[in-house]
């Protein structure tokens, strides 16, 4: 058996990524060694992972990483895979932080750390980050260390900003990509391997924002968050927060908002 025999016609890109990951060589190397023989045990492992991928298992969990904002994030099953659309939210926040001289921010639901680690990396401000998942909190710490900005990112497991009650007065801005999927929505197959807590909160796409407002209304923080993009939800967000403006994703859909709580 050769390396080339393992490339799967239907899943060409992903099989190439899996082969290159298992052989610890880059894709160009793999493509220029297609006729090289490959050890049976390694070939079997690669075949197993390609079959798993074809069955809907996310590539990011197989190779244990996902690129976000030009940075590689370490990932494991059980932690939400950062989505490319969230980069628009982060880019907007970076501009806002720079334009307004923000020094301290917080993130609720940090997952792999995609948002907090990129914000700290590109702005060097202090960030308090929480996640209800212990695994997510640990992976955010790992990613902050990987990108050498762990001095700027303070991560704790907990709900909302409960672990940081004693520093709430220092916070100027809160960012989040919270769970906002309708409870009855059937997630695509790939998302079945991600934690339910990343998608669903309470009994509607707005319960997270309502609870956030209940807890922190009057704090006068700037809030920058992702939401469902539904027009009914926009009306409710305008009622919940002050000075709300919506921000479009790259497809032109208003998926993010900035406001004050
Ligand atoms: N920020 C990451 C990103 O954008 O890739 C992860 C976003 S994921 C959609 C939502 C995250 O919020 C999950 O990691 C979930 O565990 C966490 N979460 C859900 N409810 C929470 C709550 N009440 N307090 C803190 N974290 C929460
Ligand atoms: N954008 C996510 C999706 O793929 C939704 C995650 C969330 O609820 N924040 O459906």
PDB file of N, CA and C in Angstrom, residues 104-108 128 161 171-176 208 212 216 221-225 257 259 261:
ATOM      1  N   UNK A 104     -10.230  46.653  30.063  1.00  0.00           N
ATOM      2  CA  UNK A 104     -10.641  45.407  30.715  1.00  0.00           C
ATOM      3  C   UNK A 104     -11.964  44.912  30.143  1.00  0.00           C
ATOM      4  N   UNK A 105     -11.960  43.644  29.729  1.00  0.00           N
ATOM      5  CA  UNK A 105     -13.182  43.063  29.164  1.00  0.00           C
ATOM      6  C   UNK A 105     -13.437  41.710  29.813  1.00  0.00           C
ATOM      7  N   UNK A 106     -14.637  41.179  29.562  1.00  0.00           N
ATOM      8  CA  UNK A 106     -14.958  39.842  30.059  1.00  0.00           C
ATOM      9  C   UNK A 106     -15.641  39.073  28.943  1.00  0.00           C
ATOM     10  N   UNK A 107     -15.486  37.748  28.998  1.00  0.00           N
ATOM     11  CA  UNK A 107     -16.206  36.899  28.046  1.00  0.00           C
ATOM     12  C   UNK A 107     -16.985  35.833  28.808  1.00  0.00           C
ATOM     13  N   UNK A 108     -18.252  35.634  28.440  1.00  0.00           N
ATOM     14  CA  UNK A 108     -19.039  34.544  29.023  1.00  0.00           C
ATOM     15  C   UNK A 108     -19.113  33.430  27.981  1.00  0.00           C
ATOM     16  N   UNK A 128     -11.364  38.704  31.553  1.00  0.00           N
ATOM     17  CA  UNK A 128     -11.863  37.684  32.467  1.00  0.00           C
ATOM     18  C   UNK A 128     -12.784  36.780  31.662  1.00  0.00           C
ATOM     19  N   UNK A 161     -20.813  35.594  35.025  1.00  0.00           N
ATOM     20  CA  UNK A 161     -19.542  36.113  35.550  1.00  0.00           C
ATOM     21  C   UNK A 161     -19.401  35.808  37.033  1.00  0.00           C
ATOM     22  N   UNK A 171     -14.789  45.900  34.937  1.00  0.00           N
ATOM     23  CA  UNK A 171     -15.127  45.495  33.566  1.00  0.00           C
ATOM     24  C   UNK A 171     -15.766  46.649  32.793  1.00  0.00           C
ATOM     25  N   UNK A 172     -15.312  46.830  31.550  1.00  0.00           N
ATOM     26  CA  UNK A 172     -15.885  47.894  30.707  1.00  0.00           C
ATOM     27  C   UNK A 172     -16.720  47.321  29.567  1.00  0.00           C
ATOM     28  N   UNK A 173     -16.382  46.102  29.169  1.00  0.00           N
ATOM     29  CA  UNK A 173     -17.025  45.534  27.982  1.00  0.00           C
ATOM     30  C   UNK A 173     -17.203  44.029  28.186  1.00  0.00           C
ATOM     31  N   UNK A 174     -18.355  43.500  27.772  1.00  0.00           N
ATOM     32  CA  UNK A 174     -18.578  42.042  27.846  1.00  0.00           C
ATOM     33  C   UNK A 174     -18.861  41.526  26.442  1.00  0.00           C
ATOM     34  N   UNK A 175     -18.150  40.483  26.082  1.00  0.00           N
ATOM     35  CA  UNK A 175     -18.333  39.881  24.755  1.00  0.00           C
ATOM     36  C   UNK A 175     -18.812  38.449  24.943  1.00  0.00           C
ATOM     37  N   UNK A 176     -19.630  37.965  24.019  1.00  0.00           N
ATOM     38  CA  UNK A 176     -20.059  36.566  24.114  1.00  0.00           C
ATOM     39  C   UNK A 176     -20.624  36.058  22.792  1.00  0.00           C
ATOM     40  N   UNK A 208     -30.683  33.392  27.214  1.00  0.00           N
ATOM     41  CA  UNK A 208     -29.362  33.758  27.717  1.00  0.00           C
ATOM     42  C   UNK A 208     -29.281  35.278  27.931  1.00  0.00           C
ATOM     43  N   UNK A 212     -28.812  37.411  31.378  1.00  0.00           N
ATOM     44  CA  UNK A 212     -27.666  38.323  31.469  1.00  0.00           C
ATOM     45  C   UNK A 212     -28.146  39.708  31.929  1.00  0.00           C
ATOM     46  N   UNK A 216     -27.106  41.681  35.320  1.00  0.00           N
ATOM     47  CA  UNK A 216     -26.140  42.777  35.211  1.00  0.00           C
ATOM     48  C   UNK A 216     -26.735  44.102  34.725  1.00  0.00           C
ATOM     49  N   UNK A 221     -22.109  48.405  31.176  1.00  0.00           N
ATOM     50  CA  UNK A 221     -21.047  47.823  30.340  1.00  0.00           C
ATOM     51  C   UNK A 221     -21.448  47.888  28.870  1.00  0.00           C
ATOM     52  N   UNK A 222     -20.446  47.985  28.016  1.00  0.00           N
ATOM     53  CA  UNK A 222     -20.667  47.768  26.578  1.00  0.00           C
ATOM     54  C   UNK A 222     -20.821  46.259  26.384  1.00  0.00           C
ATOM     55  N   UNK A 223     -21.785  45.875  25.576  1.00  0.00           N
ATOM     56  CA  UNK A 223     -22.039  44.457  25.328  1.00  0.00           C
ATOM     57  C   UNK A 223     -21.893  44.214  23.834  1.00  0.00           C
ATOM     58  N   UNK A 224     -21.070  43.234  23.472  1.00  0.00           N
ATOM     59  CA  UNK A 224     -20.913  42.868  22.049  1.00  0.00           C
ATOM     60  C   UNK A 224     -21.158  41.362  21.958  1.00  0.00           C
ATOM     61  N   UNK A 225     -22.253  40.980  21.320  1.00  0.00           N
ATOM     62  CA  UNK A 225     -22.622  39.564  21.325  1.00  0.00           C
ATOM     63  C   UNK A 225     -23.128  39.079  19.974  1.00  0.00           C
ATOM     64  N   UNK A 257     -24.660  42.160  17.793  1.00  0.00           N
ATOM     65  CA  UNK A 257     -25.116  43.481  18.194  1.00  0.00           C
ATOM     66  C   UNK A 257     -24.151  44.076  19.197  1.00  0.00           C
ATOM     67  N   UNK A 259     -24.396  47.022  22.310  1.00  0.00           N
ATOM     68  CA  UNK A 259     -25.357  47.804  23.081  1.00  0.00           C
ATOM     69  C   UNK A 259     -24.762  48.062  24.462  1.00  0.00           C
ATOM     70  N   UNK A 261     -25.688  47.518  28.791  1.00  0.00           N
ATOM     71  CA  UNK A 261     -26.606  46.850  29.703  1.00  0.00           C
ATOM     72  C   UNK A 261     -26.812  47.699  30.953  1.00  0.00           C
TER      73      UNK A 261
END
